[in-house]
mmCIF file of C-alpha atoms and ligand atoms in Angstrom:
data_model
loop_
_atom_site.group_PDB
_atom_site.id
_atom_site.type_symbol
_atom_site.label_atom_id
_atom_site.label_comp_id
_atom_site.label_asym_id
_atom_site.label_seq_id
_atom_site.Cartn_x
_atom_site.Cartn_y
_atom_site.Cartn_z
ATOM 1 C CA MET A 156 0.000 0.000 0.000
ATOM 2 C CA LYS A 157 1.380 3.406 -0.985
ATOM 3 C CA ILE A 158 0.652 6.118 1.585
ATOM 4 C CA GLY A 159 1.230 9.821 0.993
ATOM 5 C CA VAL A 160 1.440 12.485 3.695
ATOM 6 C CA ILE A 161 0.591 15.728 1.913
ATOM 7 C CA TYR A 162 0.411 19.043 3.720
ATOM 8 C CA SER A 163 0.242 22.792 3.489
ATOM 9 C CA SER A 164 2.084 24.938 6.023
ATOM 10 C CA LYS A 165 2.892 28.650 6.116
ATOM 11 C CA THR A 166 4.897 28.917 9.332
ATOM 12 C CA GLY A 167 5.963 25.298 9.895
ATOM 13 C CA ASN A 168 3.483 23.974 12.496
ATOM 14 C CA THR A 169 1.597 21.650 10.165
ATOM 15 C CA GLN A 170 4.898 20.552 8.624
ATOM 16 C CA LYS A 171 6.084 19.348 12.063
ATOM 17 C CA VAL A 172 2.897 17.286 12.433
ATOM 18 C CA ALA A 173 3.342 15.905 8.894
ATOM 19 C CA ASP A 174 6.880 14.750 9.741
ATOM 20 C CA ALA A 175 5.640 13.116 12.958
ATOM 21 C CA ILE A 176 2.897 11.285 11.062
ATOM 22 C CA LEU A 177 5.399 10.040 8.481
ATOM 23 C CA SER A 178 7.542 8.610 11.293
ATOM 24 C CA GLY A 179 4.605 6.369 12.329
ATOM 25 C CA LEU A 180 4.089 4.935 8.838
ATOM 26 C CA PRO A 181 5.769 2.173 6.799
ATOM 27 C CA GLN A 182 9.144 3.000 5.214
ATOM 28 C CA ASN A 183 7.799 3.310 1.664
ATOM 29 C CA SER A 184 5.528 6.225 2.700
ATOM 30 C CA ALA A 185 6.511 9.753 1.680
ATOM 31 C CA VAL A 186 5.777 13.334 2.668
ATOM 32 C CA TYR A 187 5.074 16.180 0.219
ATOM 33 C CA HIS A 188 4.244 19.874 0.480
ATOM 34 C CA VAL A 189 1.180 20.671 -1.654
ATOM 35 C CA ASN A 190 3.409 22.922 -3.795
ATOM 36 C CA GLU A 191 5.168 19.790 -5.025
ATOM 37 C CA LYS A 192 1.801 18.811 -6.528
ATOM 38 C CA PRO A 193 2.057 15.038 -6.063
ATOM 39 C CA ASN A 194 -0.536 13.184 -8.152
ATOM 40 C CA ALA A 195 -3.222 12.114 -5.665
ATOM 41 C CA ALA A 196 -4.166 9.185 -7.894
ATOM 42 C CA ASP A 197 -0.736 7.628 -7.196
ATOM 43 C CA PHE A 198 -1.618 6.916 -3.552
ATOM 44 C CA ASP A 199 -3.745 4.192 -1.989
ATOM 45 C CA PHE A 200 -4.278 6.370 1.072
ATOM 46 C CA ILE A 201 -3.580 10.018 1.881
ATOM 47 C CA PHE A 202 -2.977 11.804 5.161
ATOM 48 C CA MET A 203 -3.910 15.390 4.271
ATOM 49 C CA GLY A 204 -2.629 18.228 6.468
ATOM 50 C CA TYR A 205 -3.712 21.860 6.505
ATOM 51 C CA TRP A 206 -3.858 24.859 8.812
ATOM 52 C CA ILE A 207 -7.024 26.724 9.652
ATOM 53 C CA ASP A 208 -7.512 30.051 7.920
ATOM 54 C CA LYS A 209 -10.748 31.884 8.744
ATOM 55 C CA GLY A 210 -12.484 28.763 9.971
ATOM 56 C CA THR A 211 -11.601 26.341 7.189
ATOM 57 C CA ALA A 212 -8.662 24.733 5.355
ATOM 58 C CA ASP A 213 -6.093 27.230 4.027
ATOM 59 C CA GLU A 214 -6.323 28.117 0.356
ATOM 60 C CA GLU A 215 -3.240 26.209 -0.865
ATOM 61 C CA ALA A 216 -4.545 23.077 0.809
ATOM 62 C CA VAL A 217 -8.043 23.536 -0.618
ATOM 63 C CA ASP A 218 -6.642 23.804 -4.156
ATOM 64 C CA TYR A 219 -4.903 20.471 -3.669
ATOM 65 C CA MET A 220 -7.708 18.749 -1.761
ATOM 66 C CA LYS A 221 -10.066 19.291 -4.706
ATOM 67 C CA THR A 222 -7.791 17.036 -6.777
ATOM 68 C CA ILE A 223 -8.247 14.090 -4.396
ATOM 69 C CA THR A 224 -11.245 12.059 -5.533
ATOM 70 C CA GLY A 225 -12.679 8.637 -4.731
ATOM 71 C CA LYS A 226 -10.326 7.958 -1.810
ATOM 72 C CA LYS A 227 -10.333 7.204 1.844
ATOM 73 C CA VAL A 228 -8.301 9.917 3.564
ATOM 74 C CA ALA A 229 -7.330 11.059 7.053
ATOM 75 C CA GLN A 230 -6.849 14.728 7.854
ATOM 76 C CA PHE A 231 -4.508 16.444 10.292
ATOM 77 C CA VAL A 232 -4.923 20.050 11.208
ATOM 78 C CA THR A 233 -3.305 22.840 13.228
ATOM 79 C CA LEU A 234 -5.033 25.990 14.402
ATOM 80 C CA GLY A 235 -4.692 28.803 16.908
ATOM 81 C CA ALA A 236 -7.875 27.953 18.822
ATOM 82 C CA TYR A 237 -8.140 25.174 21.410
ATOM 83 C CA PRO A 238 -8.673 21.776 19.727
ATOM 84 C CA ASP A 239 -11.726 20.994 21.883
ATOM 85 C CA SER A 240 -13.472 24.306 21.025
ATOM 86 C CA GLU A 241 -16.612 24.588 18.903
ATOM 87 C CA HIS A 242 -14.530 26.626 16.433
ATOM 88 C CA ALA A 243 -12.110 23.710 16.056
ATOM 89 C CA LYS A 244 -14.925 21.201 15.571
ATOM 90 C CA GLN A 245 -16.613 23.365 12.949
ATOM 91 C CA SER A 246 -13.277 24.044 11.212
ATOM 92 C CA LEU A 247 -12.698 20.284 10.872
ATOM 93 C CA VAL A 248 -16.155 19.860 9.321
ATOM 94 C CA ASN A 249 -15.521 22.786 6.951
ATOM 95 C CA GLY A 250 -12.097 21.417 6.017
ATOM 96 C CA ALA A 251 -13.418 17.900 5.415
ATOM 97 C CA ALA A 252 -15.904 19.355 2.921
ATOM 98 C CA CYS A 253 -12.993 20.579 0.738
ATOM 99 C CA PHE A 254 -11.974 17.128 -0.524
ATOM 100 C CA GLY A 255 -12.966 16.206 -4.073
ATOM 101 C CA GLN A 256 -15.828 13.910 -5.010
ATOM 102 C CA ASN A 257 -16.409 10.573 -3.289
ATOM 103 C CA CYS A 258 -13.792 10.922 -0.574
ATOM 104 C CA GLU A 259 -14.315 9.504 2.884
ATOM 105 C CA VAL A 260 -12.538 11.073 5.857
ATOM 106 C CA VAL A 261 -11.864 8.071 8.108
ATOM 107 C CA ASP A 262 -10.177 9.952 10.967
ATOM 108 C CA SER A 263 -8.973 13.414 11.991
ATOM 109 C CA TYR A 264 -6.219 14.823 14.200
ATOM 110 C CA ILE A 265 -6.169 18.423 15.372
ATOM 111 C CA CYS A 266 -3.811 20.367 17.613
ATOM 112 C CA GLN A 267 -2.871 23.948 18.370
ATOM 113 C CA GLY A 268 -0.144 25.689 16.395
ATOM 114 C CA ALA A 269 1.697 28.908 17.242
ATOM 115 C CA ILE A 270 0.067 31.921 15.603
ATOM 116 C CA ASP A 271 2.250 33.976 13.266
ATOM 117 C CA PRO A 272 3.647 36.849 15.428
ATOM 118 C CA LYS A 273 2.832 39.296 12.596
ATOM 119 C CA LEU A 274 -0.853 38.375 12.898
ATOM 120 C CA ILE A 275 -0.718 38.827 16.677
ATOM 121 C CA GLU A 276 0.843 42.287 16.276
ATOM 122 C CA TRP A 277 -1.971 43.186 13.872
ATOM 123 C CA MET A 278 -4.661 41.888 16.255
ATOM 124 C CA LYS A 279 -3.131 43.817 19.177
ATOM 125 C CA GLN A 280 -3.857 47.073 17.357
ATOM 126 C CA LEU A 281 -7.554 46.372 16.756
ATOM 127 C CA ASP A 282 -10.300 48.405 18.425
ATOM 128 C CA SER A 283 -11.756 46.705 21.479
ATOM 129 C CA ASP A 284 -15.103 46.012 19.750
ATOM 130 C CA HIS A 285 -13.411 44.033 16.927
ATOM 131 C CA PRO A 286 -14.047 40.231 17.129
ATOM 132 C CA HIS A 287 -10.277 39.537 17.168
ATOM 133 C CA ALA A 288 -9.258 42.358 19.532
ATOM 134 C CA PRO A 289 -7.088 41.289 22.463
ATOM 135 C CA ASN A 290 -8.858 40.423 25.717
ATOM 136 C CA GLU A 291 -7.689 38.257 28.603
ATOM 137 C CA SER A 292 -8.923 34.936 27.219
ATOM 138 C CA ARG A 293 -7.575 35.628 23.712
ATOM 139 C CA ILE A 294 -4.160 36.697 25.021
ATOM 140 C CA ASN A 295 -4.018 33.494 27.109
ATOM 141 C CA ARG A 296 -4.975 31.410 24.078
ATOM 142 C CA TRP A 297 -2.292 33.030 21.887
ATOM 143 C CA LYS A 298 0.252 32.359 24.657
ATOM 144 C CA ASP A 299 -0.861 28.718 25.003
ATOM 145 C CA ALA A 300 -0.625 28.279 21.223
ATOM 146 C CA SER A 301 2.864 29.825 21.065
ATOM 147 C CA THR A 302 4.599 26.610 22.212
ATOM 148 C CA ARG A 303 2.574 24.247 19.994
ATOM 149 C CA PRO A 304 2.760 21.770 18.499
ATOM 150 C CA ASN A 305 4.776 20.472 21.468
ATOM 151 C CA THR A 306 6.340 17.054 22.058
ATOM 152 C CA GLU A 307 3.054 15.623 23.318
ATOM 153 C CA ASP A 308 1.154 16.888 20.254
ATOM 154 C CA LEU A 309 3.734 15.244 17.989
ATOM 155 C CA GLU A 310 3.623 11.980 19.946
ATOM 156 C CA ASN A 311 -0.172 12.045 19.663
ATOM 157 C CA ALA A 312 0.200 12.564 15.905
ATOM 158 C CA VAL A 313 2.365 9.417 15.685
ATOM 159 C CA THR A 314 -0.259 7.492 17.668
ATOM 160 C CA PHE A 315 -2.929 8.831 15.307
ATOM 161 C CA ALA A 316 -0.943 7.663 12.263
ATOM 162 C CA LYS A 317 -0.514 4.168 13.739
ATOM 163 C CA ARG A 318 -4.207 3.960 14.650
ATOM 164 C CA VAL A 319 -5.278 4.909 11.122
ATOM 165 C CA LEU A 320 -2.765 2.467 9.638
ATOM 166 C CA ALA A 321 -4.070 -0.364 11.843
ATOM 167 C CA SER A 322 -7.640 0.377 10.747
ATOM 168 C CA LEU A 323 -6.573 0.148 7.095
ATOM 169 C CA THR A 324 -4.789 -3.136 7.407
ATOM 170 C CA SER A 325 -7.226 -4.917 9.773
HETATM 171 C C1 FMN B 643 -4.191 34.537 8.053
HETATM 172 C C2 FMN B 643 -4.401 33.582 9.212
HETATM 173 C C3 FMN B 643 -5.689 33.181 9.530
HETATM 174 C C4 FMN B 643 -5.908 32.290 10.589
HETATM 175 N N1 FMN B 643 -7.195 31.908 10.882
HETATM 176 C C5 FMN B 643 -7.406 31.099 11.949
HETATM 177 C C6 FMN B 643 -8.727 30.698 12.300
HETATM 178 O O1 FMN B 643 -9.720 31.040 11.658
HETATM 179 N N2 FMN B 643 -8.889 29.920 13.397
HETATM 180 C C7 FMN B 643 -7.835 29.485 14.158
HETATM 181 O O2 FMN B 643 -8.059 28.779 15.138
HETATM 182 N N3 FMN B 643 -6.552 29.803 13.823
HETATM 183 C C8 FMN B 643 -6.332 30.594 12.740
HETATM 184 N N4 FMN B 643 -5.040 30.921 12.395
HETATM 185 C C9 FMN B 643 -3.903 30.303 13.128
HETATM 186 C C10 FMN B 643 -3.256 29.153 12.315
HETATM 187 O O3 FMN B 643 -4.245 28.230 11.870
HETATM 188 C C11 FMN B 643 -2.212 28.395 13.156
HETATM 189 O O4 FMN B 643 -1.252 29.271 13.660
HETATM 190 C C12 FMN B 643 -1.568 27.262 12.358
HETATM 191 O O5 FMN B 643 -0.894 26.392 13.244
HETATM 192 C C13 FMN B 643 -0.574 27.741 11.304
HETATM 193 O O6 FMN B 643 -0.029 26.604 10.670
HETATM 194 P P1 FMN B 643 1.352 26.588 9.852
HETATM 195 O O7 FMN B 643 2.450 26.969 10.809
HETATM 196 O O8 FMN B 643 1.477 25.190 9.379
HETATM 197 O O9 FMN B 643 1.232 27.587 8.745
HETATM 198 C C14 FMN B 643 -4.810 31.811 11.347
HETATM 199 C C15 FMN B 643 -3.509 32.216 11.004
HETATM 200 C C16 FMN B 643 -3.303 33.095 9.963
HETATM 201 C C17 FMN B 643 -1.885 33.502 9.615
#
């Protein structure tokens, strides 16, 4: 079985998770950035990684995800919000809807990823009535995200990869 780990990443968080997932897979598996445009049809199974941009998969990922059709896939995701938040749950649903026709998402992994400091600087200057303006809970969330994905997140990603693999081969 040929497994591809294909991801989009702007600041490196999702790339770290992609590398962790690869480490839990058989030796003939390979990892690709979406910009390398691997042919989705070449894989028996795809682990698709993206980061959350405005509540759904980032644009580079979406462009690639559309090209995956008729496949079972697993998705892995990083975002600034807490992974158990409603925003995270909805983002996973929105992202899963970006795959091409007749795809089945068999499993998902999501963890926090440090938010680009440039975006934080921009948000810090917003008026207090803006939905992204800094307040205590947002500042705490940005701080919590700043060290992610951490070792535990990456270990959990390896466990996720092994679990998905076991479900495919059982
Ligand atoms: C332009 C932009 C939009 C973002 N939108 C969201 C969002 O809607 N929800 C969220 O939880 N995080 C959001 N984030 C945070 C990223 O999803 C998070 O930092 C992610 O780990 C970045 O992944 P990367 O390092 O692989 O690029 C946004 C970040 C940027 C730069």
